[in-house]
Coordinates of C-alpha atoms and ligand atoms in Angstrom, one line a residue:
X20 CA 97.6 -358.7 -65.4
X21 CA 94.4 -360.7 -65.1
X22 CA 93.4 -362.8 -68.1
X23 CA 90.5 -361.3 -70.1
X24 CA 88.8 -364.7 -70.0
X25 CA 89.6 -368.4 -69.5
X26 CA 88.4 -371.4 -71.6
X27 CA 84.8 -372.2 -71.3
X28 CA 83.6 -375.1 -69.1
X29 CA 83.7 -378.4 -70.9
X30 CA 86.3 -377.3 -73.4
X31 CA 90.0 -378.3 -73.6
X32 CA 93.1 -376.7 -75.1
X33 CA 95.6 -378.9 -76.8
X34 CA 99.0 -377.3 -76.1
X35 CA 102.0 -377.5 -78.4
X36 CA 103.7 -380.0 -76.1
X37 CA 100.7 -382.4 -76.2
X38 CA 99.6 -382.1 -79.8
X39 CA 101.9 -385.0 -81.0
X40 CA 99.6 -387.3 -79.0
X41 CA 96.6 -386.3 -81.2
X42 CA 98.7 -386.3 -84.4
X43 CA 99.9 -389.9 -83.6
X44 CA 96.3 -391.1 -83.2
X45 CA 95.2 -389.3 -86.3
X46 CA 98.0 -390.8 -88.3
X47 CA 96.9 -394.3 -87.3
X48 CA 93.3 -393.6 -88.0
X49 CA 94.1 -392.1 -91.4
X50 CA 96.2 -395.2 -92.2
X51 CA 93.4 -397.6 -91.2
X52 CA 90.8 -395.6 -93.1
X53 CA 93.0 -395.8 -96.2
X54 CA 93.5 -399.6 -96.0
X55 CA 89.8 -400.1 -95.5
X56 CA 89.0 -398.0 -98.5
X57 CA 87.7 -394.7 -97.0
X58 CA 88.3 -391.2 -98.2
X59 CA 88.0 -388.2 -96.0
X60 CA 85.0 -385.8 -96.0
X61 CA 85.1 -382.4 -94.4
X62 CA 81.8 -380.6 -93.7
X63 CA 80.9 -377.3 -92.0
X64 CA 80.9 -377.1 -88.2
X65 CA 77.4 -375.6 -88.2
X66 CA 74.4 -376.7 -90.2
X67 CA 70.7 -375.8 -90.5
X68 CA 69.1 -376.9 -87.1
X69 CA 66.5 -378.9 -89.1
X70 CA 69.2 -381.4 -90.2
X71 CA 69.9 -382.6 -86.7
X72 CA 66.2 -382.6 -85.7
X73 CA 65.4 -384.8 -88.6
X74 CA 68.4 -387.2 -88.3
X75 CA 69.3 -387.4 -84.6
X76 CA 65.6 -387.1 -83.7
X77 CA 63.3 -384.7 -82.0
X78 CA 62.9 -386.8 -78.8
X79 CA 66.6 -387.5 -78.2
X80 CA 68.6 -386.0 -75.3
X81 CA 70.9 -384.5 -77.9
X82 CA 68.2 -382.5 -79.7
X83 CA 66.0 -381.8 -76.6
X84 CA 68.7 -380.8 -74.2
X85 CA 72.2 -380.6 -75.6
X86 CA 72.4 -378.7 -78.9
X87 CA 74.2 -375.4 -79.3
X88 CA 71.5 -373.7 -81.4
X89 CA 71.2 -370.0 -82.3
X90 CA 69.6 -367.7 -84.7
X91 CA 71.9 -366.0 -87.2
X92 CA 71.6 -362.3 -88.0
X93 CA 69.7 -363.4 -91.1
X94 CA 67.1 -365.1 -88.8
X95 CA 68.1 -368.7 -89.7
X96 CA 68.3 -371.3 -86.9
X97 CA 71.7 -373.0 -87.0
X98 CA 73.3 -375.6 -84.8
X99 CA 76.9 -376.5 -84.0
X100 CA 77.2 -380.1 -85.1
X101 CA 76.6 -382.5 -82.1
X102 CA 77.9 -385.4 -84.2
X103 CA 79.4 -386.1 -87.6
X104 CA 76.9 -388.5 -89.3
X105 CA 74.2 -386.1 -90.3
X106 CA 76.5 -383.6 -91.9
X107 CA 78.4 -386.2 -93.9
X108 CA 75.1 -387.7 -95.2
X109 CA 73.7 -384.3 -96.0
X110 CA 76.9 -383.3 -98.0
X111 CA 77.1 -386.6 -100.0
X112 CA 73.4 -386.3 -100.8
X113 CA 73.6 -382.7 -101.8
X114 CA 76.5 -383.3 -104.1
X115 CA 75.0 -386.4 -105.7
X116 CA 77.9 -388.6 -104.6
X117 CA 75.6 -391.6 -104.0
X118 CA 74.9 -391.6 -107.8
X119 CA 78.5 -392.2 -108.6
X120 CA 78.8 -395.9 -107.6
X121 CA 78.2 -397.7 -104.4
X122 CA 79.4 -398.3 -101.8
X123 CA 80.6 -394.8 -100.8
X124 CA 83.0 -394.9 -97.9
X125 CA 83.8 -391.7 -96.0
X126 CA 86.0 -390.9 -93.0
X127 CA 86.1 -387.8 -90.9
X128 CA 87.7 -385.9 -88.0
X129 CA 85.2 -383.5 -86.5
X130 CA 84.8 -381.3 -83.4
X131 CA 81.3 -381.8 -81.9
X132 CA 79.3 -379.7 -79.5
X133 CA 76.9 -380.9 -76.8
X134 CA 75.7 -379.0 -73.8
X135 CA 76.2 -381.8 -71.3
X136 CA 77.3 -381.7 -67.7
X137 CA 81.1 -382.0 -68.0
X138 CA 83.0 -384.7 -66.2
X139 CA 86.0 -387.0 -67.0
X140 CA 85.5 -388.1 -70.6
X141 CA 82.5 -385.9 -71.1
X142 CA 83.1 -382.5 -72.7
X143 CA 81.0 -379.8 -74.4
X144 CA 83.4 -379.6 -77.2
X145 CA 84.9 -383.0 -78.1
X146 CA 86.4 -384.6 -81.1
X147 CA 85.4 -387.7 -83.1
X148 CA 87.0 -389.8 -85.8
X149 CA 84.3 -391.5 -87.8
X150 CA 83.8 -393.9 -90.7
X151 CA 80.6 -394.1 -92.7
X152 CA 79.6 -396.7 -95.4
X153 CA 76.7 -396.0 -97.7
X154 CA 74.8 -398.3 -100.0
X155 CA 75.0 -401.8 -98.6
X156 CA 72.6 -403.8 -96.5
X157 CA 74.9 -406.9 -96.3
X158 CA 75.8 -408.1 -92.8
X159 CA 79.4 -408.4 -93.9
X160 CA 79.6 -404.6 -94.2
X161 CA 78.6 -404.4 -90.5
X162 CA 81.3 -406.8 -89.6
X163 CA 83.9 -405.1 -91.8
X164 CA 83.1 -401.7 -90.2
X165 CA 83.5 -403.2 -86.7
X166 CA 86.8 -404.8 -87.8
X167 CA 88.0 -401.4 -89.0
X168 CA 87.3 -399.8 -85.6
X169 CA 89.0 -402.8 -83.8
X170 CA 92.1 -402.5 -86.1
X171 CA 92.7 -399.0 -84.7
X172 CA 92.6 -400.2 -81.1
X173 CA 94.8 -403.1 -82.0
X174 CA 97.4 -400.9 -83.6
X175 CA 97.5 -398.8 -80.4
X176 CA 98.1 -401.9 -78.3
X177 CA 94.7 -401.7 -76.6
X178 CA 93.5 -405.3 -76.1
X179 CA 90.9 -405.1 -73.4
X180 CA 88.0 -403.0 -74.8
X181 CA 84.9 -405.1 -74.9
X182 CA 82.8 -405.1 -78.0
X183 CA 79.1 -405.1 -77.3
X184 CA 76.6 -405.6 -80.1
X185 CA 72.8 -405.6 -80.4
X186 CA 70.1 -405.3 -83.1
X187 CA 67.4 -402.7 -82.6
X188 CA 65.4 -403.8 -85.6
X189 CA 63.6 -401.9 -88.3
X190 CA 60.4 -399.8 -88.1
X191 CA 58.4 -403.0 -88.7
X192 CA 59.6 -404.8 -85.6
X193 CA 59.6 -401.6 -83.6
X194 CA 55.8 -401.4 -83.9
X195 CA 55.3 -404.3 -81.6
X196 CA 58.3 -403.4 -79.4
X197 CA 57.0 -399.8 -78.9
X198 CA 53.7 -401.1 -77.8
X199 CA 55.4 -403.4 -75.2
X200 CA 57.6 -400.5 -74.0
X201 CA 54.6 -398.2 -73.7
X202 CA 52.8 -400.7 -71.6
X203 CA 55.8 -401.3 -69.4
X204 CA 56.6 -397.6 -68.8
X205 CA 53.0 -396.5 -68.5
X206 CA 52.9 -398.6 -65.2
X207 CA 55.8 -396.3 -64.0
X208 CA 54.6 -393.1 -65.5
X209 CA 54.4 -391.1 -62.3
X210 CA 58.1 -391.8 -61.5
X211 CA 59.5 -390.8 -65.0
X212 CA 61.2 -387.5 -65.5
X213 CA 59.2 -384.8 -67.4
X214 CA 61.1 -385.4 -70.6
X215 CA 60.4 -389.1 -70.5
X216 CA 56.7 -388.6 -69.7
X217 CA 56.7 -386.7 -73.1
X218 CA 58.6 -389.6 -74.7
X219 CA 56.1 -392.2 -73.6
X220 CA 53.7 -391.5 -76.4
X221 CA 56.1 -390.2 -79.0
X222 CA 59.2 -392.5 -78.7
X223 CA 59.3 -394.8 -75.7
X224 CA 62.7 -396.3 -76.8
X225 CA 64.3 -393.0 -75.9
X226 CA 63.4 -393.6 -72.2
X227 CA 65.9 -396.4 -72.4
X228 CA 68.9 -394.1 -72.6
X229 CA 67.6 -391.3 -70.4
X230 CA 70.5 -390.2 -68.1
X231 CA 68.2 -389.6 -65.1
X232 CA 68.9 -392.2 -62.4
X233 CA 65.2 -392.9 -61.7
X234 CA 64.4 -393.4 -65.4
X235 CA 67.5 -395.6 -66.0
X236 CA 66.6 -397.7 -63.0
X237 CA 63.1 -398.3 -64.3
X238 CA 64.5 -399.0 -67.8
X239 CA 66.6 -401.9 -66.4
X240 CA 63.6 -404.2 -66.4
X241 CA 62.0 -403.0 -69.6
X242 CA 61.3 -405.5 -72.4
X243 CA 64.3 -405.9 -74.8
X244 CA 64.1 -405.4 -78.6
X245 CA 65.8 -408.7 -79.4
X246 CA 62.6 -410.5 -78.4
X247 CA 60.7 -408.5 -81.0
X248 CA 62.9 -408.7 -84.1
X249 CA 61.2 -409.5 -87.4
X250 CA 62.5 -412.4 -89.5
X251 CA 64.6 -410.2 -91.7
X252 CA 66.3 -408.4 -88.8
X253 CA 66.8 -411.6 -87.0
X254 CA 68.5 -413.1 -90.1
X255 CA 70.6 -410.0 -90.6
X256 CA 71.8 -410.0 -87.0
X257 CA 72.7 -413.7 -87.3
X258 CA 74.7 -412.9 -90.4
X259 CA 76.6 -410.1 -88.6
X260 CA 77.5 -412.4 -85.8
X261 CA 78.6 -415.2 -88.2
X262 CA 80.9 -412.7 -90.0
X263 CA 82.4 -411.5 -86.7
X264 CA 82.9 -415.1 -85.6
X265 CA 84.7 -415.9 -88.9
X266 CA 86.9 -412.8 -88.3
X267 CA 87.8 -414.1 -84.9
X268 CA 86.3 -411.0 -83.3
X269 CA 85.2 -411.4 -79.7
X270 CA 81.9 -409.7 -78.7
X271 CA 79.0 -410.0 -76.3
X272 CA 75.4 -409.4 -77.3
X273 CA 74.0 -406.7 -75.0
X274 CA 70.3 -406.4 -75.6
X275 CA 70.3 -403.2 -73.5
X276 CA 72.3 -401.2 -76.1
X277 CA 69.9 -398.8 -77.9
X278 CA 72.3 -395.9 -78.6
X279 CA 71.1 -392.3 -78.0
X280 CA 70.3 -391.3 -81.6
X281 CA 67.1 -392.0 -83.5
X282 CA 68.5 -392.9 -86.9
X283 CA 69.8 -396.4 -86.0
X284 CA 68.2 -399.6 -87.4
X285 CA 69.3 -403.2 -87.0
X286 CA 73.0 -403.5 -85.8
X287 CA 74.3 -401.2 -83.1
X288 CA 77.6 -401.6 -81.3
X289 CA 79.9 -400.1 -78.8
X290 CA 83.5 -400.6 -77.7
X291 CA 83.5 -400.2 -73.9
X292 CA 86.3 -399.7 -71.5
X293 CA 86.5 -400.8 -67.9
X294 CA 89.2 -398.3 -67.0
X295 CA 88.1 -394.8 -67.8
X296 CA 85.1 -394.3 -65.4
X297 CA 81.5 -393.8 -66.1
X298 CA 81.9 -392.4 -69.6
X299 CA 83.1 -395.8 -70.8
X300 CA 82.0 -395.9 -74.4
X301 CA 85.0 -395.1 -76.5
X302 CA 83.4 -395.9 -79.8
X303 CA 79.8 -396.3 -80.9
X304 CA 77.9 -396.9 -84.1
X305 CA 75.6 -398.9 -86.1
X306 CA 73.3 -399.2 -89.1
X307 CA 71.0 -396.3 -90.2
X308 CA 69.1 -397.7 -93.2
X309 CA 66.4 -395.0 -93.1
X310 CA 68.5 -391.9 -92.7
X311 CA 69.3 -391.0 -96.3
X312 CA 65.7 -391.3 -97.3
X313 CA 64.7 -389.2 -94.2
X314 CA 67.0 -386.5 -95.5
X315 CA 65.3 -386.5 -98.9
X316 CA 67.3 -389.1 -100.8
X317 CA 66.5 -392.5 -102.2
X318 CA 66.5 -395.3 -99.7
X319 CA 70.1 -396.2 -99.1
X320 CA 71.1 -398.7 -96.4
X321 CA 74.1 -397.3 -94.5
X322 CA 76.2 -397.6 -91.4
X323 CA 79.0 -396.1 -89.5
X324 CA 80.7 -395.4 -86.2
X325 CA 82.4 -392.6 -84.3
X326 CA 85.2 -392.9 -81.8
X327 CA 85.8 -390.2 -79.2
X328 CA 89.4 -388.9 -79.4
X329 CA 89.4 -387.6 -75.8
X330 CA 88.1 -390.8 -74.4
X331 CA 90.7 -392.7 -76.4
X332 CA 93.5 -390.6 -75.0
X333 CA 92.1 -391.1 -71.5
X334 CA 92.2 -394.8 -72.1
X335 CA 95.8 -394.8 -73.3
X336 CA 96.8 -392.8 -70.2
X337 CA 95.0 -395.1 -67.9
X338 CA 96.7 -398.1 -69.4
X339 CA 100.1 -396.4 -69.4
X340 CA 100.5 -396.8 -73.2
X341 CA 103.0 -394.3 -74.2
X342 CA 102.7 -392.4 -77.5
X343 CA 106.1 -392.0 -79.2
X344 CA 107.4 -388.4 -78.9
X345 CA 108.2 -386.6 -82.2
X346 CA 111.8 -386.4 -83.3
X347 CA 113.7 -383.8 -81.4
X348 CA 115.6 -381.0 -83.0
X349 CA 118.5 -382.5 -84.9
X350 CA 120.9 -379.6 -84.6
X351 CA 121.0 -376.4 -82.7
X352 CA 123.4 -373.8 -84.1
X353 CA 124.6 -371.4 -81.4
X354 CA 126.2 -368.2 -82.6
X355 CA 128.3 -365.4 -81.1
X356 CA 128.9 -362.2 -83.0
X357 CA 127.2 -360.7 -86.1
X358 CA 128.9 -362.7 -88.8
X359 CA 128.3 -366.0 -86.9
X360 CA 124.7 -365.1 -86.5
X361 CA 124.4 -364.5 -90.3
X362 CA 126.1 -367.9 -90.8
X363 CA 123.8 -369.7 -88.4
X364 CA 120.8 -368.3 -90.3
X365 CA 122.0 -369.7 -93.7
X366 CA 123.3 -373.0 -92.2
X367 CA 119.9 -373.7 -90.6
X368 CA 118.0 -372.7 -93.7
X369 CA 120.1 -375.2 -95.7
X370 CA 119.4 -377.9 -93.2
X371 CA 115.7 -377.2 -93.2
X372 CA 115.7 -377.2 -97.0
X373 CA 117.1 -380.7 -96.7
X374 CA 114.1 -381.6 -94.4
X375 CA 116.1 -381.6 -91.2
X376 CA 114.8 -380.1 -88.0
X377 CA 117.3 -377.4 -87.0
X378 CA 117.1 -374.3 -84.8
X379 CA 119.2 -371.3 -83.9
X380 CA 118.7 -368.2 -81.7
X381 CA 116.0 -365.8 -83.0
X382 CA 115.5 -363.8 -79.8
X383 CA 119.0 -362.4 -79.2
X384 CA 120.3 -364.5 -76.3
X385 CA 123.9 -364.8 -75.1
X386 CA 125.9 -368.0 -75.8
X387 CA 125.2 -369.6 -72.5
X388 CA 121.5 -369.0 -72.7
X389 CA 121.5 -370.4 -76.3
X390 CA 123.0 -373.7 -75.0
X391 CA 120.6 -373.8 -72.2
X392 CA 117.8 -373.5 -74.7
X393 CA 119.4 -376.2 -76.9
X394 CA 119.3 -378.5 -73.9
X395 CA 115.7 -377.6 -73.1
X396 CA 114.4 -378.5 -76.5
X397 CA 116.4 -381.8 -76.4
X398 CA 118.6 -380.9 -79.5
X399 CA 120.5 -384.0 -80.5
X400 CA 123.6 -382.1 -81.8
X401 CA 124.9 -378.6 -81.3
X402 CA 127.4 -376.4 -83.2
X403 CA 128.9 -373.3 -81.7
X404 CA 130.2 -370.7 -84.1
X405 CA 132.0 -367.5 -83.5
X406 CA 134.5 -365.3 -85.3
X407 CA 137.3 -368.0 -85.2
X408 CA 135.0 -370.6 -86.7
X409 CA 133.9 -368.3 -89.5
X410 CA 137.5 -367.4 -90.3
X411 CA 138.6 -371.0 -90.4
X412 CA 135.4 -372.2 -91.9
X413 CA 135.3 -375.1 -89.4
X414 CA 133.5 -375.8 -86.2
X415 CA 133.0 -378.6 -83.6
X416 CA 129.8 -380.6 -83.9
X417 CA 128.8 -381.9 -80.5
X418 CA 126.7 -385.0 -79.7
X419 CA 124.6 -383.6 -76.9
X420 CA 124.0 -387.1 -75.4
X421 CA 127.6 -388.4 -75.4
X422 CA 129.4 -385.1 -75.3
X423 CA 131.7 -386.4 -78.2
X424 CA 132.8 -383.8 -80.7
X425 CA 133.9 -384.0 -84.4
X426 CA 135.2 -381.3 -86.6
X427 CA 133.0 -380.3 -89.6
X428 CA 133.6 -377.7 -92.3
X429 CA 131.1 -374.9 -92.8
X430 CA 131.1 -374.8 -96.5
X431 CA 128.8 -376.1 -99.2
X432 CA 129.0 -379.7 -98.0
X433 CA 128.0 -378.9 -94.4
X434 CA 124.5 -380.4 -94.9
X435 CA 125.8 -383.7 -96.3
X436 CA 128.5 -384.0 -93.6
X437 CA 125.8 -383.4 -90.9
X438 CA 123.3 -385.7 -92.5
X439 CA 125.8 -388.6 -92.6
X440 CA 126.7 -388.1 -88.9
X441 CA 123.1 -387.7 -87.9
X442 CA 121.9 -390.8 -89.7
X443 CA 124.8 -392.8 -88.4
X444 CA 123.9 -391.6 -84.9
X445 CA 120.3 -392.7 -85.4
X446 CA 121.4 -396.2 -86.2
X447 CA 123.1 -396.4 -82.9
X448 CA 126.7 -395.4 -83.4
X449 CA 127.1 -391.9 -82.1
X450 CA 130.0 -389.7 -83.4
Ligands
LIG15 P1 77.8 -391.2 -80.1 O1 77.7 -392.5 -79.3 O2 76.9 -390.1 -79.6 O3 77.6 -391.5 -81.6 O4 79.3 -390.6 -80.0 C1 80.4 -391.4 -80.4 C2 81.5 -391.3 -79.5 O5 81.8 -389.9 -79.3 C3 81.2 -391.8 -78.1 O6 81.4 -393.2 -78.0 C4 82.3 -391.1 -77.3 O7 83.5 -391.7 -77.3 C5 82.3 -389.7 -78.0 N1 81.5 -388.7 -77.2 C6 80.2 -388.5 -77.3 N2 79.8 -387.5 -76.5 C7 80.9 -387.1 -75.9 C8 81.1 -386.0 -75.0 N3 80.2 -385.2 -74.5 N4 82.4 -385.8 -74.6 C9 83.4 -386.6 -75.1 N5 83.2 -387.6 -75.9 C10 82.0 -387.8 -76.4 C11 77.6 -390.6 -82.6 O8 78.0 -389.5 -82.5 C12 77.3 -391.2 -83.9 N6 77.3 -390.1 -84.9 C13 78.2 -392.4 -84.3 C14 77.9 -392.9 -85.6 C15 78.6 -392.7 -86.8 N7 76.9 -393.8 -85.9 C16 76.9 -394.0 -87.2 N8 77.9 -393.4 -87.7

């Protein structure tokens, strides 16, 4: 029979045999979020379109070309979130969380949607882990956030991501910078793509991250923002670098990083890999001191980053870093005959009640097929019970690795007998 449909282009399925990889990463991220003082926020997958236009910016690629936007039956324009920052800021503002004491620190796992051309490391549905800090303008907060991201890579054994930082200033220093960019790009206007021609007047900085080859070629020689920073932004950037230095963080200043979203101010940063192809930015973020006010709140200096889960997995694969497999089934109980099947059911339930991973046959297979299945799922021990075993209330417990067997009784103390043998086996001395 032909499948009704297949997954859409740019989307991925995570199958049961692979999900442990995600869970392992998520576990480390949750743990690092906890020690850095972040609590998780969960927001809707779709929001009013206006939220992303106002925050990400009308002239960005994301808003102009990539959003999944549709009208609801009620006639409202909604958008599947292209990123996590806007929704988190909206929710915290809406619920007055910023009035409850600062800083507020929020972490999240989100699925994101961007209608981009799919390629390795670039999907239309992808997943991010992010951290956001609200209510501080101190450079140490920028450094702390960068350290939090780095701590995740460190725990995963990734030691060759390069950290690139820049400052893209504030609206004050941008005035002079925009004028310089306009002058530069105006001399190339005829060669720019149509979108960038429109950006020339409205937001020339966005030409710097246009994905078109011609525009990015021209952008290579454009003036850089670092030459236009105002005194305050200059001081702030110096402060961030000093804090990173004192934390022993290695970085390079890359004056070409502008990030693709409009809300950024001052510090921006990226963790870039040399081993996953052209979609090399695994993690990106920065300060967005004007965003909360833009969304209708009080001015609230803030900052954050997001890390792409799929790109991180690609990176781990490319480096041959193995993610530990989850614990296999501790015991498979194979049964032959009706009373043995009933016994298998209760034995396994007792084991599970004691938090042990145990399985038995629930599809009606013969004994041979049951043992084949036990092997397939990598069960560490097996127990075969039939009429004799039920009658004698005893059975042989087999270590599936060594083949050794020991007799156990099937009464009330079965779980404690098995647990002792299992734990003993785990410390390296099989039965
Ligand atoms: P972003 O740079 O657009 O920033 O995305 C962050 C990360 O998400 C990227 O570094 C990349 O790993 C991953 N990513 C982005 N697009 C795709 C895609 N099409 N396919 C696969 N992975 C992708 C943001 O989204 C900001 N909200 C980050 C932030 C948080 N800034 C402040 N707070």
